[in-house]
Amino acid sequence: MSLHIHRPHGHTVAQTLLALLCALLAMLFTFSLAGCNRVADAAPSSDHTAVPVRVPNDEIVGQEVAVLTEAPNVPPAITRTHATRVIVNLDVIEKTMRLADGVDYTMWTFGGSMPGRFIRVREGDQVELHLKNDKHSTMPHNIDLHAVTGPGGGAKSSLTIPGGESVFTFAALNPGLYVYHCATAPVPMHIANGMYGMILVEPKAGLPKVDREFYVMQSEFYTHGKFGEKGLQTLDMEKGIDERPTYVVFNGAVGSLTGDKALQAKVGERVRLFVGNGGPNLVSSFHVIGEVFDNVYTEGGTVASQHNVQTTLVPAGGSAVVEFGVEKPGDLILVDHSIFRAFNKGALGMLHVSGDDNAKVFASLKGLGGTH
Amino acid sequence: MRSLRLAALILLAAAQQASASGRLVARPVRLARRTASHAAQHMVMLPAGRYRPLYAPPGAERVAVAAFALDREPVTAGAFLAFVERHPEWRRDRVRRVFADARYLADWPAATDAGALGAQRRPVTQVSWFAARAYCASLGKRLPTVDEWEYAAAASERATDATADAAFRSRLLALYAGLGRQTAAAAFVNVYGVRAMHGVVWEWTLDFNSVVLDDDSRATGSGADARDRHLYCASAALGATDPSDYPAFLRHAVRAGLGARSSTSTVGFRCAADMVIS
Ligand SMILES: [Cu+2]
């Protein structure tokens, strides 16, 4: 936005500046009040980006139970062309799981696997969320979905004791890729123990067709033992407060996307990664070694806002969607390019591309890995 | 012998209370009479003092707690079985649904069978607040208030208030994360002589949620707001006396999640009693 060129309705430069200043102050005020709640109220806007006050007015036809998937899988694209009532059954389960080889951690999960189950709905859907807390749980839990317009993103209506169930409904007003997480006090502890996942609200027009979709979510763990120290590890709160993670991982464990578990694609295919960041603290510099992102939907919004990107930021409690075609066989390496995290803390995954070589894309002419 | 020791304890508590309140003369203090013999065996006297609640009232970071008596250990399944036998209206097959949800004592083999002896020695769980309150009343006791419970729970083996001690906090978090993995018998005894305040079961308190005293917590309308005011998102840290006291947040959240009918596998209780100044 250029301040000095445009003079709508004959305002003076001073008037325009004053209006902008007021708008900025109003926005700051709104944010400080809103805290973690999303507000439906329109923020002051410029002429170019009118802010809608959304009203759920799609006719709801029928109902269905959402297919939820474990990472790295993503539920199938939605083919429906109408809004419906979507039942989401999410179970909170506290269970001891592998964090690294020989290292266990009692994870608090949405759905019994890490990260939480992937939820996929369509813009305009009426979502009925059933949050059950396993009867063997030690803690009450709730859920705050960043896709929700409503008190606490649902958290206020979903505090659930072990053995209990909470139900609330919300309209999927805004399309995009959103993080959800537990927001029970002390929130940092619930998130540090694994309580996050993602919900995709597909735009009504759907997403461009690709050949593969994957769910990748980064997060940190703060353990009393140092990296790789064997046995059952527990949360080191001091490290959490100091933001000194012991582990930074994709999909809940060191090695969850390597070896047999590497993501798979074929030469010539188009790949879409739904990338989330559960935090609790770090911002990810998400990068795929050996590729360039053709499209980045920055921060999980609905516009392919940037093309030809090497590394994209994924905020804690935020997301990004990246798309790229794979042109060359081999292993592409997913990293947080804050690179000590990849090298020493586990933030490393793999996408194995199989198929015919294409020397025009890349060829090594001389050196250790040379083609002769 | 026991009652002599109890009397001594009571006098001691009275003296401490008197000094805490600045009075010079110790006044005789005694428990309600029908509680006395039971108390000598099962209860511990806690002197008056102050503690720092997670959310303090305006203008006072520490609140006063009067001297009181508290059960040494959580109530066992065996003891609760005896209560149910004496008061059949609290059997799981006879209890009124407004007083306990469907999971009330559901882990017992039968309505008047709390399982093998080993199981009977464990703290009773899957009891509602109403049932816990009735149990205590049947012995001339009551549930401890949140203030009393937290005051007693602030103690480690050596200190009356260890809540600011990072090692103690860390230990509590580990205990909570493994809730139920340790038995009450193996749990530590704090400086007051109270055992198993942490990591065995969560415990009911009299005013676990301020709504419950106004209505019977079946209503969730106006109460829900007050109840979860501090419970979600980062706003929980607002107004907390110490945002790093994670164990206190966890206990707070547990209480907030409960309704008075809730009967869950992780919540038990112990009783308290007033010290009556005559
Ligand atoms: Cu939680």
XYZ file of C-alpha atoms and ligand atoms in Angstrom:
651
model
C 0.000 0.000 0.000
C 1.543 3.273 -1.009
C 0.583 6.219 1.112
C 1.442 9.092 -1.147
C -0.112 8.131 -4.460
C -3.655 7.177 -3.786
C -6.160 9.756 -2.656
C -9.561 8.151 -2.449
C -12.480 10.578 -2.399
C -10.157 13.533 -2.452
C -8.774 13.152 1.063
C -5.579 14.933 1.840
C -2.428 13.007 2.596
C -2.716 14.051 6.225
C -6.283 12.750 6.444
C -5.275 9.439 4.909
C -2.385 9.083 7.314
C -4.601 9.922 10.246
C -7.139 7.331 9.154
C -4.427 4.727 8.810
C -3.079 5.543 12.234
C -6.531 5.166 13.740
C -7.001 1.885 11.945
C -3.686 0.637 13.288
C -4.555 1.647 16.830
C -7.950 0.010 16.530
C -6.326 -3.182 15.292
C -3.851 -3.204 18.153
C -6.684 -2.665 20.572
C -8.708 -5.487 19.062
C -5.790 -7.892 19.230
C -4.940 -7.067 22.808
C -8.524 -7.723 23.791
C -8.908 -10.841 21.756
C -6.064 -12.738 23.357
C -6.195 -16.197 21.957
C -9.797 -15.974 20.907
C -10.535 -15.316 17.323
C -12.901 -12.470 16.740
C -15.530 -12.476 14.063
C -15.756 -8.711 14.064
C -14.306 -7.069 11.053
C -11.055 -5.237 11.592
C -10.735 -1.869 9.899
C -9.805 -2.446 6.304
C -8.341 -0.710 3.348
C -10.245 -0.368 0.096
C -8.520 -3.361 -1.422
C -9.212 -6.088 1.130
C -12.723 -5.801 2.416
C -13.232 -7.893 5.530
C -16.394 -9.944 5.443
C -18.451 -10.578 8.532
C -19.269 -14.161 7.766
C -22.674 -15.640 8.329
C -23.158 -19.379 8.111
C -25.900 -19.504 5.516
C -25.078 -22.601 3.488
C -27.874 -25.112 3.453
C -26.730 -28.124 5.470
C -27.586 -31.285 3.583
C -27.301 -34.634 5.352
C -24.510 -35.655 7.657
C -21.357 -37.740 7.615
C -18.702 -38.974 9.991
C -15.298 -37.483 9.222
C -12.515 -39.845 8.210
C -9.596 -38.953 10.452
C -6.090 -40.021 9.532
C -2.837 -40.695 11.298
C 0.164 -38.733 10.043
C 1.598 -38.721 7.435
C -1.697 -39.601 5.776
C -4.318 -37.081 4.796
C -8.042 -37.803 4.364
C -9.183 -37.886 0.731
C -10.100 -34.650 -1.014
C -13.719 -33.643 -0.560
C -15.808 -34.177 -3.678
C -19.056 -32.905 -2.208
C -20.362 -29.670 -3.672
C -22.729 -28.874 -0.792
C -22.342 -28.216 2.918
C -23.112 -30.990 5.359
C -23.035 -31.784 9.059
C -19.688 -33.435 9.769
C -19.315 -35.507 12.929
C -15.752 -35.530 14.214
C -14.974 -38.129 16.876
C -11.715 -37.293 18.550
C -10.460 -39.364 21.478
C -7.833 -38.067 23.866
C -5.508 -40.882 24.883
C -2.502 -40.614 27.173
C 0.005 -43.264 26.240
C 3.667 -44.036 26.423
C 5.193 -43.912 22.970
C 8.559 -43.959 21.285
C 10.217 -40.548 21.028
C 13.521 -41.880 19.693
C 15.245 -45.272 19.653
C 15.188 -46.543 23.229
C 13.538 -43.323 24.420
C 9.929 -43.304 25.576
C 7.674 -40.458 26.546
C 4.130 -40.419 27.897
C 2.378 -38.528 25.126
C -1.001 -36.908 25.543
C -2.560 -37.463 22.129
C -5.571 -36.595 20.055
C -6.446 -39.987 18.635
C -3.732 -42.230 20.070
C -1.009 -41.338 17.571
C 1.325 -38.427 17.046
C 0.590 -35.774 15.968
C -3.202 -35.585 16.429
C -5.557 -36.955 13.781
C -5.927 -34.903 10.615
C -9.436 -33.530 10.168
C -10.704 -32.463 6.742
C -13.935 -30.565 6.233
C -15.326 -28.181 3.629
C -15.894 -24.455 3.960
C -19.499 -23.925 5.028
C -19.820 -27.293 6.780
C -21.399 -27.524 10.198
C -18.934 -29.480 12.309
C -20.086 -31.397 15.381
C -17.025 -32.186 17.441
C -17.143 -34.978 20.009
C -14.172 -34.857 22.333
C -13.843 -37.978 24.448
C -11.244 -38.283 27.172
C -10.098 -41.847 27.731
C -11.117 -43.224 31.114
C -7.505 -44.100 31.888
C -6.364 -40.512 31.433
C -4.866 -38.736 34.416
C -5.856 -35.221 33.321
C -8.826 -33.296 32.017
C -8.323 -32.035 28.456
C -10.047 -29.782 25.958
C -9.579 -28.597 22.388
C -8.960 -25.218 20.783
C -9.224 -25.383 17.004
C -7.804 -22.323 15.317
C -10.426 -22.797 12.596
C -13.203 -22.094 15.067
C -14.853 -18.742 15.502
C -16.090 -18.989 19.062
C -15.027 -18.873 22.702
C -11.538 -20.297 23.111
C -11.762 -21.959 19.696
C -13.963 -24.540 21.391
C -11.820 -24.829 24.500
C -14.352 -23.117 26.669
C -16.962 -25.732 25.879
C -14.827 -28.826 25.903
C -13.046 -29.311 29.213
C -13.470 -33.060 29.601
C -12.618 -35.232 32.574
C -11.253 -38.770 32.182
C -14.088 -40.965 30.989
C -16.139 -37.962 29.904
C -17.259 -36.501 26.599
C -17.888 -32.950 25.410
C -19.732 -31.972 22.260
C -19.895 -28.645 20.494
C -20.635 -27.480 16.989
C -19.100 -24.810 14.855
C -19.422 -23.466 11.354
C -16.327 -23.883 9.206
C -16.433 -20.225 8.212
C -12.868 -19.631 7.055
C -11.108 -21.984 4.671
C -7.454 -22.764 5.349
C -5.114 -25.103 7.182
C -5.353 -24.727 10.942
C -3.677 -26.098 14.019
C -5.740 -27.454 16.867
C -4.401 -28.098 20.342
C -5.366 -28.732 23.916
C -5.777 -25.528 25.885
C -6.204 -26.843 29.399
C -4.127 -25.055 32.007
C -1.178 -25.195 32.118
C -1.397 -24.992 28.326
C 2.348 -25.183 27.656
C 2.495 -28.521 29.435
C -0.401 -30.017 27.479
C 1.165 -28.893 24.210
C 4.650 -29.970 25.276
C 3.218 -33.426 25.921
C 1.917 -33.747 22.378
C -1.548 -32.248 22.245
C -1.774 -30.775 18.745
C -2.975 -31.708 15.308
C -4.435 -30.088 12.200
C -7.752 -29.377 10.578
C -8.054 -28.473 6.919
C -11.080 -26.451 5.898
C -11.137 -26.922 2.127
C -12.285 -23.925 0.138
C -15.631 -24.480 -1.583
C -13.898 -24.656 -4.946
C -11.540 -27.331 -3.613
C -7.775 -27.368 -3.894
C -5.850 -27.767 -7.163
C -5.388 -31.422 -8.005
C -2.111 -33.042 -6.961
C -0.929 -36.647 -6.905
C 0.170 -36.947 -3.289
C -0.763 -35.207 -0.083
C 1.085 -35.641 3.200
C 0.676 -34.444 6.765
C 3.871 -33.273 8.447
C 3.883 -31.576 11.818
C 6.869 -30.253 13.664
C 7.121 -29.941 17.431
C 9.548 -29.944 20.321
C 10.045 -32.072 23.401
C 11.710 -30.974 26.610
C 13.047 -33.913 28.566
C 15.022 -34.278 31.754
C 17.459 -36.599 30.014
C 19.618 -35.291 27.223
C 19.052 -36.138 23.553
C 19.091 -39.900 23.077
C 19.208 -40.749 26.786
C 17.400 -44.076 27.076
C 14.352 -44.937 29.087
C 11.106 -43.193 29.957
C 11.680 -39.466 29.751
C 9.567 -36.825 31.471
C 8.886 -33.164 30.836
C 11.547 -30.770 32.028
C 9.538 -27.657 32.705
C 12.603 -25.468 33.207
C 13.869 -26.316 29.726
C 10.425 -25.508 28.391
C 10.342 -22.114 30.044
C 13.874 -21.422 28.820
C 12.881 -22.615 25.307
C 15.745 -25.091 25.164
C 14.245 -28.195 23.553
C 15.912 -31.562 23.798
C 14.128 -32.826 20.689
C 12.754 -31.097 17.615
C 10.900 -33.631 15.509
C 8.499 -34.203 12.663
C 5.404 -36.261 13.413
C 6.126 -36.886 17.059
C 9.340 -38.882 17.022
C 12.887 -38.970 15.761
C 12.864 -41.026 12.574
C 9.105 -40.985 12.020
C 9.712 -40.061 8.361
C 12.929 -41.876 7.577
C 13.912 -45.384 6.466
C 10.837 -47.557 5.914
C 8.669 -44.673 6.980
C 9.960 -42.175 4.413
C 7.265 -40.461 2.366
C 6.993 -41.910 -1.153
C 6.416 -40.285 -4.537
C 7.241 -40.939 -8.170
C 9.045 -38.817 -10.705
C 6.567 -36.586 -12.488
C 4.123 -36.369 -9.603
C 2.893 -33.260 -7.855
C 3.247 -33.310 -4.081
C 1.438 -31.234 -1.497
C 2.643 -31.060 2.096
C 0.344 -29.838 4.824
C 2.951 -28.571 7.246
C 2.032 -27.676 10.797
C 3.968 -26.544 13.786
C 2.698 -27.538 17.218
C 5.490 -25.680 18.960
C 5.222 -25.205 21.880
C 7.962 -22.624 21.342
C 9.925 -22.699 18.109
C 9.208 -21.238 14.701
C 10.232 -23.610 11.937
C 12.333 -22.696 8.911
C 10.833 -25.458 6.827
C 12.927 -26.565 3.878
C 13.151 -29.590 1.614
C 16.718 -30.297 0.607
C 16.932 -30.913 -3.132
C 13.653 -29.220 -4.071
C 12.140 -25.807 -4.577
C 8.550 -25.144 -3.491
C 6.582 -24.215 -6.593
C 3.713 -22.863 -4.499
C 3.586 -21.780 -0.885
C 0.286 -21.016 0.797
C 1.912 -18.871 3.414
C 0.784 -19.507 6.980
C -1.805 -21.975 5.767
C -3.986 -19.404 4.040
C -5.864 -20.064 0.823
C -3.802 -18.121 -1.666
C -0.672 -19.529 -3.276
C 0.939 -16.323 -2.228
C 4.446 -17.121 -3.283
C 6.189 -19.211 -5.937
C 9.691 -20.634 -6.163
C 10.472 -20.638 -2.474
C 13.436 -22.347 -0.815
C 12.472 -22.097 2.872
C 9.206 -21.059 4.428
C 8.477 -20.040 7.984
C 5.932 -22.064 9.909
C 4.910 -20.290 13.101
C 4.288 -22.125 16.351
C 0.565 -22.739 16.377
C 0.487 -22.163 12.639
C 0.932 -23.886 9.318
C 1.972 -23.639 5.693
C 0.978 -25.570 2.601
C 3.738 -26.245 0.108
C 3.449 -27.813 -3.340
C 6.087 -29.001 -5.725
C 6.570 -31.349 -8.638
C 9.235 -34.011 -8.249
C 11.492 -34.216 -11.258
C 14.364 -36.385 -10.152
C 14.603 -39.775 -8.385
C 16.325 -39.889 -5.015
C 15.776 -38.847 -1.432
C 14.552 -35.364 -0.668
C 15.266 -34.354 2.907
C 12.742 -32.440 5.003
C 14.398 -30.243 7.599
C 13.972 -27.336 9.888
C 16.765 -25.269 8.381
C 17.560 -23.865 11.799
C 19.972 -26.604 11.157
C 21.245 -27.724 14.547
C 17.686 -28.889 15.117
C 17.926 -31.170 12.097
C 21.395 -32.394 12.846
C 21.269 -32.786 16.614
C 17.650 -32.778 17.706
C 15.778 -34.880 15.183
C 14.068 -32.409 12.814
C 14.658 -34.501 9.747
C 12.421 -36.458 7.409
C 12.650 -37.994 3.981
C 10.648 -38.071 0.791
C 11.785 -40.915 -1.412
C 11.236 -40.279 -5.106
C 11.343 -43.315 -7.375
C 11.287 -43.438 -11.174
C 13.416 -42.860 -14.197
C 16.394 -40.617 -13.972
C 16.420 -37.377 -15.849
C 19.973 -36.191 -16.429
C 18.752 -32.884 -17.790
C 17.403 -32.000 -14.346
C 20.586 -32.884 -12.608
C 23.730 -34.781 -13.426
C 26.922 -35.132 -11.502
C 29.834 -34.881 -13.895
C 32.834 -35.323 -11.699
C 33.302 -36.192 -8.054
C 32.424 -38.847 -5.502
C 28.849 -39.403 -6.629
C 29.602 -38.910 -10.316
C 27.804 -40.526 -13.215
C 30.509 -41.815 -15.480
C -2.333 -43.199 75.336
C -3.701 -42.197 71.966
C -6.102 -39.676 73.363
C -3.359 -38.180 75.506
C -1.224 -37.752 72.440
C -4.146 -36.242 70.593
C -4.752 -33.813 73.422
C -1.112 -32.799 73.318
C -1.304 -32.279 69.581
C -4.400 -30.213 69.947
C -2.798 -28.020 72.568
C 0.238 -27.627 70.374
C -1.928 -26.639 67.463
C -3.784 -24.217 69.678
C -0.570 -22.635 70.820
C 0.598 -22.280 67.250
C -2.698 -20.837 66.217
C -2.593 -18.374 69.073
C 0.887 -17.246 68.204
C -0.027 -17.022 64.544
C -2.889 -14.722 65.369
C -0.802 -12.710 67.768
C -2.599 -13.764 70.923
C -0.483 -14.595 73.905
C -2.708 -17.001 75.749
C -3.253 -20.468 74.327
C -6.883 -21.437 74.429
C -8.016 -25.026 74.680
C -8.987 -26.438 71.333
C -10.862 -29.636 70.663
C -12.503 -31.454 67.856
C -16.182 -32.144 67.814
C -16.547 -34.998 70.306
C -17.748 -37.779 68.115
C -14.813 -37.194 65.818
C -12.240 -37.370 68.556
C -11.538 -41.079 68.842
C -11.555 -41.583 65.103
C -9.402 -38.527 64.671
C -6.727 -39.734 67.034
C -6.200 -42.715 64.825
C -6.608 -41.330 61.361
C -6.062 -37.611 61.483
C -3.282 -35.123 61.770
C -3.523 -31.649 63.241
C -2.329 -28.807 61.074
C -1.524 -25.495 62.711
C -2.984 -22.255 61.453
C -0.906 -20.528 58.840
C -0.901 -18.878 55.477
C -0.413 -20.103 51.976
C -0.283 -18.668 48.484
C -3.219 -19.759 46.350
C -2.862 -19.970 42.571
C -5.346 -17.139 42.196
C -5.169 -14.892 45.214
C -7.931 -12.536 46.280
C -7.165 -8.900 45.488
C -4.684 -7.306 47.838
C -3.467 -10.485 49.527
C -1.022 -12.885 47.985
C -1.256 -15.198 50.956
C -4.473 -16.237 52.594
C -4.932 -17.380 56.164
C -5.894 -20.947 56.964
C -7.211 -21.745 60.441
C -5.976 -24.790 62.301
C -7.742 -27.961 61.222
C -7.437 -31.712 61.247
C -6.863 -33.729 58.081
C -6.943 -37.461 57.353
C -3.462 -38.928 57.203
C -4.293 -40.820 54.041
C -6.920 -40.876 51.318
C -10.048 -42.874 52.227
C -9.620 -46.483 51.155
C -12.040 -48.592 49.145
C -12.409 -50.834 52.205
C -13.438 -47.933 54.405
C -15.854 -46.717 51.776
C -17.345 -50.205 51.540
C -18.050 -50.111 55.271
C -19.774 -46.755 54.780
C -21.889 -48.083 51.923
C -22.924 -51.030 54.086
C -23.961 -48.724 56.901
C -25.670 -46.332 54.506
C -27.175 -48.396 51.709
C -28.573 -45.308 50.041
C -25.001 -44.787 48.849
C -24.732 -48.222 47.194
C -24.162 -47.845 43.486
C -27.418 -49.642 42.734
C -29.420 -47.389 45.067
C -27.784 -44.021 44.846
C -29.935 -41.281 43.393
C -28.647 -40.285 40.001
C -28.618 -36.628 40.946
C -25.890 -37.474 43.458
C -23.607 -39.639 41.343
C -23.188 -40.333 37.662
C -23.337 -43.764 36.045
C -19.686 -44.515 36.749
C -20.122 -44.263 40.523
C -18.260 -47.248 42.043
C -18.615 -48.969 38.682
C -15.196 -50.592 39.079
C -16.355 -52.660 42.041
C -17.277 -56.288 41.336
C -20.670 -55.731 43.012
C -22.596 -53.072 44.913
C -21.273 -54.303 48.256
C -18.036 -55.835 47.073
C -14.975 -53.643 46.763
C -12.830 -56.468 45.439
C -9.895 -58.326 46.946
C -8.129 -57.144 50.057
C -5.397 -55.491 48.000
C -7.959 -53.443 46.127
C -9.667 -52.513 49.388
C -6.480 -51.002 50.743
C -6.208 -48.661 47.790
C -7.787 -45.218 47.824
C -11.406 -45.343 46.753
C -12.088 -43.684 43.385
C -15.127 -43.294 41.150
C -16.948 -41.524 43.930
C -18.907 -38.337 43.436
C -18.475 -35.184 45.496
C -21.872 -35.819 47.083
C -20.817 -39.287 48.155
C -17.479 -38.107 49.479
C -19.198 -35.395 51.444
C -21.697 -37.885 52.884
C -18.897 -40.239 53.860
C -17.098 -37.539 55.807
C -20.319 -36.368 57.438
C -21.034 -39.907 58.600
C -17.875 -39.677 60.710
C -18.567 -36.168 61.975
C -16.081 -34.775 59.495
C -16.232 -32.817 56.275
C -14.260 -32.381 53.089
C -11.275 -30.043 53.313
C -11.625 -26.685 51.581
C -9.395 -25.957 48.613
C -7.398 -23.621 50.852
C -6.920 -26.285 53.508
C -6.056 -28.952 50.982
C -3.558 -26.775 49.149
C -2.045 -25.596 52.425
C -1.404 -29.190 53.458
C -0.218 -30.136 49.971
C 2.354 -27.348 49.847
C 4.497 -29.305 52.291
C 7.376 -31.566 51.387
C 9.021 -33.986 53.813
C 11.015 -31.127 55.288
C 9.347 -27.821 54.537
C 5.826 -26.584 55.228
C 5.878 -24.652 51.951
C 7.950 -26.189 49.186
C 5.867 -24.792 46.328
C 8.560 -22.414 45.125
C 11.181 -25.163 45.113
C 11.915 -26.140 41.500
C 12.925 -29.675 42.452
C 9.682 -30.183 44.379
C 7.642 -28.903 41.446
C 9.463 -31.116 39.058
C 8.868 -34.087 41.319
C 5.153 -33.320 41.533
C 4.865 -33.070 37.759
C 6.485 -36.471 37.375
C 4.142 -37.892 40.030
C 1.084 -36.413 38.330
C 2.170 -37.670 34.924
C 2.302 -41.156 36.416
C -0.822 -40.705 38.528
C -1.852 -43.964 40.123
C 1.391 -45.765 39.353
C 2.492 -45.429 42.956
C 0.483 -46.713 45.907
C -0.575 -44.546 48.805
C 1.623 -46.642 51.071
C 4.688 -45.819 48.971
C 3.904 -42.115 48.703
C 5.819 -39.606 50.762
C 4.692 -38.349 54.164
C 4.998 -34.603 54.449
C 6.279 -32.575 57.338
C 2.835 -32.503 58.935
C 2.576 -36.281 58.836
C 0.105 -36.303 55.925
C 0.670 -38.986 53.314
C -0.004 -39.265 49.594
C -1.179 -35.769 48.785
C 0.415 -36.066 45.336
C 0.404 -38.581 42.546
C -1.884 -41.299 43.888
C -5.340 -39.840 43.271
C -6.712 -36.358 42.731
C -8.877 -35.422 45.687
C -12.238 -33.819 46.206
C -12.428 -30.578 48.118
C -15.449 -28.956 49.690
C -15.467 -25.953 47.384
C -13.786 -27.587 44.386
C -15.719 -25.251 42.207
C -17.415 -22.249 43.662
C -20.567 -23.044 41.711
C -21.216 -26.172 43.667
C -22.090 -24.418 46.866
C -24.649 -22.207 45.185
C -26.450 -24.798 43.156
C -25.761 -28.469 42.974
C -23.626 -28.063 39.863
C -26.161 -29.668 37.611
C -26.708 -26.209 36.239
C -23.950 -25.128 33.963
C -25.355 -21.834 32.737
C -24.020 -18.940 34.713
C -21.614 -21.109 36.629
C -19.735 -22.286 33.575
C -18.287 -18.856 33.025
C -16.874 -18.511 36.492
C -15.669 -22.060 36.421
C -13.512 -21.870 33.346
C -12.578 -18.250 33.504
C -8.983 -19.248 34.007
C -8.976 -22.501 32.261
C -8.153 -22.240 28.674
C -5.474 -20.756 26.598
C -2.782 -18.469 27.859
C -5.307 -16.409 29.772
C -4.896 -18.908 32.599
C -1.620 -17.199 33.408
C -3.328 -13.847 33.918
C -3.696 -13.091 37.579
C -1.934 -16.255 38.711
C 0.341 -15.649 41.671
C 3.036 -17.729 40.012
C 2.629 -18.680 36.340
C 5.397 -21.261 36.754
C 3.562 -23.269 39.390
C 2.463 -25.924 36.899
C 1.464 -28.481 39.533
C -1.009 -25.946 40.958
C -2.443 -25.288 37.475
C -2.932 -28.992 36.941
C -4.825 -29.398 40.206
C -6.876 -26.327 39.398
C -7.810 -27.709 35.983
C -8.754 -31.071 37.453
C -11.118 -29.421 39.913
C -12.590 -27.206 37.239
C -13.351 -30.164 35.004
C -15.421 -31.907 37.643
C -19.098 -31.712 38.371
C -20.382 -32.787 41.760
C -21.825 -36.019 40.277
C -18.596 -36.912 38.480
C -17.236 -40.292 39.460
C -13.899 -40.845 37.803
C -11.139 -43.375 38.182
C -8.603 -40.734 39.171
C -10.465 -38.842 41.878
C -10.698 -39.919 45.520
C -10.779 -37.912 48.730
C -9.852 -37.559 52.363
C -11.739 -35.819 55.147
C -11.003 -32.865 57.376
C -12.432 -31.575 60.622
C -12.674 -28.205 62.314
C -10.828 -27.526 65.469
C -13.460 -26.041 67.682
C -12.366 -23.368 70.097
C -14.508 -23.730 73.192
Cu -4.679 -31.601 27.398
